[in-house]
Coordinates of C-alpha atoms and ligand atoms in Angstrom, one line a residue:
M1 CA -36.6 -113.0 -163.6
Q2 CA -34.0 -114.1 -166.2
T3 CA -34.0 -117.8 -167.1
N4 CA -31.8 -120.2 -168.9
L5 CA -33.6 -123.5 -169.1
A6 CA -31.7 -126.7 -169.7
D7 CA -31.8 -128.6 -173.1
F8 CA -33.9 -131.5 -171.7
I9 CA -36.9 -129.2 -171.1
R10 CA -36.4 -125.9 -173.0
D11 CA -38.5 -126.8 -176.1
T12 CA -41.1 -129.0 -174.4
P13 CA -44.7 -127.7 -173.7
E14 CA -43.9 -127.8 -170.0
G15 CA -40.6 -126.0 -170.4
K16 CA -42.1 -123.2 -172.4
E17 CA -45.0 -122.8 -170.0
A18 CA -42.6 -122.9 -166.9
D19 CA -40.3 -120.4 -168.6
A20 CA -43.2 -117.9 -169.3
I21 CA -44.3 -118.2 -165.6
L22 CA -40.8 -117.7 -164.2
R23 CA -40.2 -114.7 -166.3
K24 CA -43.2 -113.0 -164.7
C25 CA -41.7 -113.3 -161.2
T26 CA -39.9 -110.1 -160.1
H27 CA -38.6 -111.8 -156.9
C28 CA -40.4 -109.1 -154.8
G29 CA -41.4 -111.6 -152.0
M30 CA -44.9 -110.1 -151.4
C31 CA -46.3 -113.7 -151.7
T32 CA -44.4 -114.9 -148.7
A33 CA -46.6 -112.7 -146.4
T34 CA -49.7 -114.8 -147.2
C35 CA -48.0 -118.2 -147.4
P36 CA -49.3 -120.5 -144.6
T37 CA -46.1 -122.7 -144.6
Y38 CA -43.8 -119.7 -144.5
Q39 CA -45.8 -118.3 -141.6
L40 CA -45.3 -121.5 -139.7
L41 CA -41.7 -122.3 -140.5
S42 CA -40.1 -118.9 -141.3
D43 CA -37.9 -120.6 -143.9
E44 CA -37.5 -118.9 -147.3
L45 CA -37.5 -122.3 -149.0
D46 CA -40.9 -123.0 -147.4
G47 CA -42.4 -120.0 -149.0
P48 CA -43.4 -119.4 -152.7
R49 CA -40.4 -117.3 -153.7
G50 CA -38.0 -119.9 -152.3
R51 CA -39.9 -122.8 -154.0
I52 CA -39.9 -120.9 -157.3
Y53 CA -36.1 -120.7 -157.0
L54 CA -35.8 -124.4 -156.3
I55 CA -37.9 -125.2 -159.4
K56 CA -36.0 -122.8 -161.5
Q57 CA -32.7 -124.5 -160.5
V58 CA -34.1 -127.9 -161.5
L59 CA -35.4 -126.5 -164.8
E60 CA -31.9 -125.0 -165.4
G61 CA -30.3 -128.4 -165.0
A62 CA -29.5 -128.7 -161.2
T63 CA -29.9 -132.1 -159.7
P64 CA -32.8 -132.1 -157.2
T65 CA -32.3 -133.6 -153.8
A66 CA -34.5 -135.0 -151.0
K67 CA -34.4 -131.5 -149.5
T68 CA -35.8 -130.0 -152.7
Q69 CA -38.5 -132.6 -152.6
L70 CA -39.3 -131.9 -149.0
H71 CA -39.8 -128.1 -149.5
L72 CA -42.1 -128.8 -152.5
D73 CA -44.0 -131.5 -150.5
R74 CA -44.6 -129.0 -147.7
C75 CA -46.4 -126.7 -150.1
L76 CA -50.2 -127.0 -149.7
T77 CA -50.9 -125.9 -153.3
C78 CA -53.3 -123.5 -151.7
R79 CA -52.4 -120.8 -154.2
A80 CA -52.7 -118.0 -151.7
C81 CA -49.5 -116.8 -153.2
E82 CA -51.2 -116.4 -156.6
T83 CA -53.9 -114.2 -155.1
T84 CA -51.2 -112.0 -153.6
C85 CA -48.8 -111.8 -156.5
P86 CA -48.9 -108.4 -158.2
T87 CA -47.6 -109.7 -161.5
G88 CA -49.8 -112.8 -162.0
V89 CA -47.3 -115.6 -161.5
R90 CA -49.2 -118.9 -161.9
Y91 CA -47.4 -120.6 -159.1
G92 CA -49.9 -123.5 -159.0
R93 CA -49.0 -124.6 -162.5
L94 CA -45.3 -124.1 -162.0
V95 CA -45.3 -126.3 -158.9
D96 CA -47.1 -129.0 -160.7
I97 CA -44.3 -129.0 -163.4
G98 CA -41.6 -128.8 -160.7
R99 CA -42.9 -131.6 -158.6
H100 CA -43.3 -133.9 -161.6
L101 CA -39.6 -133.3 -162.6
V102 CA -38.4 -133.8 -159.0
E103 CA -40.5 -137.0 -158.6
E104 CA -38.8 -138.5 -161.6
R105 CA -35.3 -137.8 -160.2
V106 CA -35.6 -138.3 -156.4
A107 CA -36.6 -141.7 -155.1
R108 CA -38.8 -141.8 -152.0
G109 CA -38.3 -144.2 -149.1
P110 CA -40.3 -147.4 -149.0
V111 CA -42.7 -146.3 -146.2
E112 CA -43.6 -143.0 -147.9
S113 CA -43.9 -144.7 -151.3
A114 CA -46.3 -147.3 -149.8
W115 CA -48.4 -144.6 -148.2
R116 CA -48.7 -142.7 -151.5
S117 CA -49.5 -145.8 -153.4
A118 CA -52.2 -146.7 -150.9
L119 CA -53.8 -143.3 -151.1
N120 CA -53.7 -143.4 -154.9
A121 CA -55.2 -146.9 -154.9
V122 CA -58.1 -146.1 -152.5
I123 CA -59.2 -142.5 -152.8
P124 CA -60.1 -142.4 -156.5
R125 CA -62.2 -145.6 -156.1
P126 CA -65.5 -144.6 -154.5
A127 CA -66.7 -148.2 -153.9
L128 CA -63.4 -149.3 -152.2
F129 CA -63.3 -146.1 -150.2
K130 CA -66.9 -146.6 -149.1
S131 CA -66.1 -150.2 -147.9
L132 CA -63.0 -149.2 -146.0
L133 CA -64.9 -146.3 -144.4
Y134 CA -67.7 -148.7 -143.4
M135 CA -65.1 -151.0 -141.7
G136 CA -63.4 -148.0 -140.0
R137 CA -66.8 -146.9 -138.6
L138 CA -67.4 -150.4 -137.2
A139 CA -63.9 -150.5 -135.6
R140 CA -64.2 -146.9 -134.2
P141 CA -65.0 -148.0 -130.6
L142 CA -61.8 -150.1 -130.5
L143 CA -59.5 -147.3 -131.8
P144 CA -57.6 -144.7 -129.8
R145 CA -59.3 -141.3 -129.8
S146 CA -56.5 -139.8 -131.9
L147 CA -57.5 -142.2 -134.7
S148 CA -61.3 -142.6 -134.2
R149 CA -61.9 -138.8 -134.4
R150 CA -60.5 -138.9 -137.9
I151 CA -63.2 -141.3 -139.1
P152 CA -66.2 -139.2 -139.9
Q153 CA -69.7 -140.1 -138.7
G154 CA -72.3 -141.2 -141.3
T155 CA -74.8 -138.7 -142.7
T156 CA -78.0 -139.3 -144.5
A157 CA -79.0 -137.7 -147.8
R158 CA -82.5 -136.3 -148.3
L159 CA -84.6 -137.4 -151.3
W160 CA -83.1 -136.8 -154.8
P161 CA -85.9 -135.3 -157.0
K162 CA -87.0 -137.0 -160.2
A163 CA -85.4 -135.6 -163.4
S164 CA -88.6 -133.9 -164.6
H165 CA -87.4 -130.6 -166.1
A166 CA -86.4 -129.8 -169.6
R167 CA -83.3 -127.9 -168.3
K168 CA -80.6 -130.5 -167.3
M169 CA -77.2 -130.2 -165.7
I170 CA -74.7 -132.9 -164.8
V171 CA -73.2 -133.3 -161.4
L172 CA -69.8 -134.6 -160.6
E173 CA -70.3 -137.4 -158.1
G174 CA -66.7 -137.2 -156.7
C175 CA -64.6 -139.9 -155.1
V176 CA -65.0 -139.5 -151.3
Q177 CA -67.9 -137.2 -151.1
P178 CA -70.6 -139.8 -151.9
S179 CA -69.5 -141.7 -148.8
L180 CA -68.5 -138.9 -146.4
S181 CA -71.3 -136.5 -147.3
P182 CA -74.0 -137.9 -149.5
A183 CA -76.3 -135.1 -148.4
T184 CA -74.3 -132.5 -150.4
N185 CA -75.2 -133.4 -154.0
A186 CA -78.7 -134.4 -153.0
A187 CA -79.1 -130.9 -151.5
A188 CA -77.8 -129.4 -154.7
A189 CA -80.3 -131.5 -156.7
R190 CA -83.2 -130.3 -154.5
V191 CA -82.3 -126.6 -154.7
L192 CA -81.8 -126.8 -158.5
D193 CA -85.1 -128.7 -158.8
R194 CA -86.9 -125.7 -157.2
L195 CA -85.3 -123.5 -159.8
G196 CA -86.6 -125.7 -162.7
I197 CA -83.3 -127.6 -163.3
S198 CA -82.8 -131.4 -163.1
L199 CA -79.4 -132.4 -161.8
V200 CA -78.4 -135.8 -163.3
R201 CA -75.7 -138.3 -162.3
A202 CA -73.6 -139.9 -165.0
T203 CA -72.7 -143.5 -164.5
G204 CA -69.0 -144.0 -164.6
A205 CA -68.0 -140.5 -163.5
G206 CA -66.7 -140.5 -160.0
C207 CA -63.3 -139.1 -159.2
C208 CA -62.1 -136.1 -161.2
G209 CA -58.4 -137.2 -161.2
G210 CA -57.2 -134.5 -158.9
V211 CA -55.9 -136.8 -156.2
S212 CA -53.7 -138.8 -158.6
F213 CA -52.5 -135.6 -160.2
H214 CA -51.4 -134.1 -157.0
L215 CA -49.7 -137.4 -156.0
N216 CA -47.6 -136.8 -159.1
L217 CA -49.2 -139.7 -161.0
Q218 CA -50.1 -137.5 -163.9
E219 CA -50.6 -140.3 -166.4
K220 CA -53.1 -142.1 -164.2
A221 CA -54.8 -138.8 -163.6
L222 CA -55.2 -138.2 -167.3
D223 CA -56.7 -141.6 -167.7
I224 CA -59.3 -140.8 -165.0
M225 CA -60.1 -137.5 -166.8
R226 CA -60.6 -139.3 -170.1
K227 CA -63.0 -141.8 -168.4
T228 CA -64.9 -139.0 -166.8
I229 CA -65.3 -137.2 -170.1
D230 CA -66.5 -140.4 -171.7
A231 CA -69.2 -140.8 -169.0
W232 CA -70.3 -137.2 -169.4
W233 CA -70.2 -136.8 -173.1
P234 CA -73.6 -138.5 -174.0
H235 CA -75.3 -136.1 -171.6
I236 CA -73.5 -133.1 -173.1
E237 CA -74.6 -134.2 -176.6
Q238 CA -78.1 -134.4 -175.3
G239 CA -78.0 -130.8 -174.2
A240 CA -76.8 -130.7 -170.6
E241 CA -76.3 -127.0 -169.9
A242 CA -73.5 -127.3 -167.3
I243 CA -71.4 -129.6 -165.2
V244 CA -72.0 -128.7 -161.6
I245 CA -69.3 -129.2 -159.0
T246 CA -70.1 -129.1 -155.3
A247 CA -66.5 -129.7 -154.2
S248 CA -64.3 -126.7 -155.1
G249 CA -61.2 -128.9 -155.1
C250 CA -62.7 -131.0 -157.9
G251 CA -63.8 -127.8 -159.7
V252 CA -60.3 -126.5 -160.0
T253 CA -59.2 -129.8 -161.6
V254 CA -62.2 -130.1 -164.0
K255 CA -61.9 -126.5 -165.1
E256 CA -58.3 -127.4 -166.2
Y257 CA -59.2 -130.5 -168.2
G258 CA -58.9 -128.5 -171.4
H259 CA -55.3 -127.6 -170.4
Y260 CA -54.3 -131.1 -169.1
L261 CA -55.6 -132.9 -172.2
G262 CA -54.7 -130.1 -174.7
Q263 CA -52.0 -132.3 -176.3
D264 CA -54.3 -135.4 -176.7
P265 CA -55.7 -135.3 -180.2
A266 CA -58.6 -137.6 -179.3
Y267 CA -59.7 -135.7 -176.2
A268 CA -58.5 -132.1 -176.5
A269 CA -61.7 -130.7 -178.0
K270 CA -64.0 -132.6 -175.6
A271 CA -61.8 -131.6 -172.6
K272 CA -62.0 -128.0 -173.6
R273 CA -65.8 -128.2 -173.9
V274 CA -66.0 -129.9 -170.5
S275 CA -64.0 -127.2 -168.9
E276 CA -66.1 -124.5 -170.5
L277 CA -69.3 -126.1 -169.1
T278 CA -67.9 -126.6 -165.6
Q279 CA -69.3 -124.3 -162.9
D280 CA -69.1 -124.3 -159.1
I281 CA -72.6 -124.6 -157.6
S282 CA -72.2 -121.1 -156.2
E283 CA -71.9 -119.7 -159.8
I284 CA -75.1 -121.6 -160.8
I285 CA -77.1 -120.3 -157.8
T286 CA -75.8 -116.8 -158.3
A287 CA -76.9 -116.9 -162.0
E288 CA -80.4 -118.1 -160.9
S289 CA -80.7 -115.8 -158.0
A290 CA -83.8 -114.0 -159.3
K291 CA -85.7 -117.3 -159.3
L292 CA -84.2 -118.3 -156.0
K293 CA -85.7 -115.1 -154.4
S294 CA -89.2 -116.2 -155.4
H295 CA -88.7 -119.3 -153.2
I296 CA -87.7 -117.4 -150.2
A297 CA -90.5 -117.2 -147.6
P298 CA -91.4 -113.7 -146.4
P299 CA -89.4 -112.7 -143.3
A300 CA -92.3 -113.3 -140.8
S301 CA -92.7 -116.9 -141.8
R302 CA -89.1 -117.8 -142.3
I303 CA -87.4 -120.5 -140.2
P304 CA -85.1 -118.5 -137.9
H305 CA -81.6 -118.7 -139.5
Q306 CA -78.4 -119.6 -137.9
R307 CA -75.3 -117.6 -137.0
V308 CA -72.7 -119.4 -139.1
A309 CA -69.0 -119.1 -139.9
F310 CA -68.1 -119.7 -143.6
H311 CA -64.8 -121.2 -144.5
P312 CA -64.0 -120.4 -148.1
P313 CA -61.7 -123.3 -149.3
C314 CA -58.4 -122.3 -151.0
T315 CA -59.6 -124.0 -154.1
L316 CA -62.7 -121.7 -154.1
Q317 CA -61.0 -118.4 -153.3
H318 CA -57.5 -118.8 -154.8
G319 CA -58.0 -121.6 -157.3
L320 CA -61.4 -120.8 -158.9
K321 CA -61.0 -117.1 -157.8
I322 CA -64.6 -117.1 -156.6
T323 CA -64.9 -114.7 -153.7
G324 CA -68.0 -113.4 -151.9
K325 CA -70.6 -115.3 -153.9
V326 CA -71.5 -117.9 -151.2
E327 CA -71.4 -115.2 -148.5
S328 CA -73.9 -113.1 -150.6
I329 CA -76.2 -116.0 -151.2
L330 CA -76.3 -116.9 -147.5
T331 CA -76.7 -113.3 -146.4
D332 CA -79.6 -112.7 -148.8
L333 CA -81.3 -115.8 -147.3
G334 CA -81.0 -114.3 -143.8
F335 CA -78.0 -116.2 -142.4
E336 CA -75.9 -114.2 -140.0
L337 CA -72.2 -114.6 -141.0
V338 CA -69.7 -114.2 -138.2
P339 CA -66.4 -112.5 -139.0
V340 CA -63.6 -115.0 -139.5
P341 CA -60.0 -113.7 -139.1
D342 CA -57.4 -114.8 -141.7
A343 CA -60.0 -116.3 -144.0
H344 CA -57.4 -116.4 -146.8
L345 CA -55.4 -119.1 -144.9
C346 CA -55.6 -122.8 -145.6
C347 CA -57.2 -125.2 -143.0
G348 CA -54.5 -127.8 -143.7
S349 CA -56.7 -130.3 -145.5
A350 CA -55.2 -129.7 -149.0
G351 CA -56.1 -133.1 -150.7
T352 CA -53.8 -135.7 -149.1
Y353 CA -51.7 -133.2 -147.2
S354 CA -53.4 -133.9 -143.9
I355 CA -52.2 -137.5 -144.2
L356 CA -48.8 -136.9 -145.7
Q357 CA -47.8 -133.8 -143.7
P358 CA -49.7 -134.4 -140.5
E359 CA -47.8 -132.1 -138.2
L360 CA -48.1 -128.9 -140.3
S361 CA -51.7 -129.9 -141.2
Q362 CA -52.7 -130.1 -137.5
R363 CA -51.1 -126.7 -136.7
L364 CA -53.0 -125.1 -139.6
L365 CA -56.2 -126.9 -138.5
G366 CA -55.9 -125.7 -134.9
N367 CA -55.4 -122.1 -136.1
K368 CA -58.3 -122.3 -138.5
I369 CA -60.8 -123.8 -135.9
A370 CA -59.8 -121.1 -133.4
A371 CA -60.5 -118.4 -136.1
L372 CA -63.8 -120.0 -137.2
E373 CA -65.1 -120.4 -133.7
S374 CA -64.0 -117.0 -132.5
G375 CA -67.3 -115.4 -133.5
A376 CA -69.4 -118.0 -131.6
P377 CA -71.3 -119.5 -134.6
S378 CA -73.7 -122.4 -134.2
A379 CA -72.4 -124.1 -137.4
I380 CA -69.5 -124.0 -139.8
L381 CA -70.2 -124.0 -143.5
T382 CA -67.8 -124.6 -146.3
A383 CA -67.6 -125.6 -150.0
N384 CA -65.3 -128.6 -150.3
I385 CA -65.6 -132.1 -148.9
G386 CA -61.9 -132.2 -147.9
C387 CA -62.1 -129.1 -145.8
Q388 CA -65.5 -130.2 -144.4
A389 CA -64.2 -133.6 -143.2
H390 CA -60.9 -132.1 -141.9
L391 CA -62.6 -129.3 -139.9
Q392 CA -65.1 -131.7 -138.4
T393 CA -62.3 -133.8 -136.8
A394 CA -61.5 -130.8 -134.6
S395 CA -64.8 -129.0 -134.0
S396 CA -67.8 -130.0 -131.9
L397 CA -69.9 -127.7 -134.1
P398 CA -71.6 -129.2 -137.2
V399 CA -69.6 -128.7 -140.3
R400 CA -71.6 -128.8 -143.6
H401 CA -71.6 -127.8 -147.2
W402 CA -73.4 -124.4 -147.5
I403 CA -75.8 -125.9 -150.1
E404 CA -77.2 -128.2 -147.4
A405 CA -78.0 -125.1 -145.3
L406 CA -79.6 -123.4 -148.3
D407 CA -81.7 -126.6 -149.0
D408 CA -82.9 -126.6 -145.3
S409 CA -83.8 -122.9 -145.4
L410 CA -86.2 -123.2 -148.4
P411 CA -89.7 -124.6 -148.3
Y412 CA -89.9 -128.1 -150.1
R413 CA -92.3 -130.9 -150.3
D414 CA -90.7 -134.4 -150.4
Ligands
LIG1 S1 -49.4 -122.6 -152.7 FE1 -49.8 -122.0 -150.6 S2 -48.3 -123.2 -149.4 FE2 -47.6 -123.3 -151.5 S3 -46.2 -121.6 -151.7 FE3 -48.2 -120.8 -152.4 S4 -49.1 -119.9 -150.5 FE4 -47.3 -121.2 -149.9
LIG2 S1 -45.3 -112.0 -155.3 FE1 -45.2 -112.8 -157.4 S2 -43.5 -111.6 -158.4 FE2 -43.3 -111.4 -156.2 S3 -41.9 -113.1 -155.6 FE3 -43.9 -113.8 -155.3 S4 -44.4 -114.9 -157.2 FE4 -42.6 -113.6 -157.6

């Protein structure tokens, strides 16, 4: 695709990056076939190719409108289009740049602005989110069903093992995960403990910054990233082998710290190191699979395993490009995975999308639940807290992180 970027952006780092991405697009349209919003709305501007054109126009000096903003807002940032694209167009990065430009030029209405500010004020603050969730749970009996079903039930974490091993890894606590699913990181710690690795929590590292970034508050997001690096850095200096992420949505963000902070002289090198150390829990377990096998009980004495449906989050399959690892781990352990049609499609959670674009999100959720339940599983497993909480609002089956199922399936003495 030929480009002619406007003077205001041409020689900036973002302009150069966007130009290189645009030039890779051949306008073939193959990406539209796997775009969830195009499938629902059948509008070229609600597919990747149309959005790429909208962003190109803005970069070339056109004045964006509320309609431009709407089509970019409707994008889930699921990056299914990147997986499909034959020429390697990095759509996710392009839409980040495009959204930021449009946000600076198109004012939002007061109600929408208030919603976005509230989300940005609450979600990245784990203590505040926990208090509001607690109040929501108390009020649940008084709320209409449409609201109460969106407030998740509490779950209990199993015992977190003592940090007794020489091998240490850091875990990202996350922003909403400690309140919504405290069992997830505890399960990761318990599984890694069996493999001779202590998983440690760093005081001061909560949110990864992803929520603020995707609400177009990039400066705030960068501050959160710097704070998280500061919290992790002493552990890295003491020899932590890896930064373990149990929410694939956060994994995508932390693996990009090196890029986001690449222009910050004080943090560029540290951010690059953090990104290099970051691994999804499925990558760690796969690397340690030989040791894991020694903990698997012989078939005759195993707890009978479940028939489960696995939902690979978009951030896992399209963002981190990790496909098949979790499925292999579960299958090796004896779980029966039911086939799930259209596994490449988003469930509609997508960060704050389920709140900001409720109608499209609910349609995607309905389709996803039907696909996941079509093989009659007894549970749904996934790899990201956003998807987990979103799917649970529409299914009577238990929805859990797969590492919890793995923890349950291995012998352990508390
Ligand atoms: S990121 Fe997802 S929703 Fe957005 S254009 Fe690509 S496929 Fe469509
Ligand atoms: S598949 Fe890739 S090259 Fe083709 S239109 Fe989509 S982004 Fe452009």
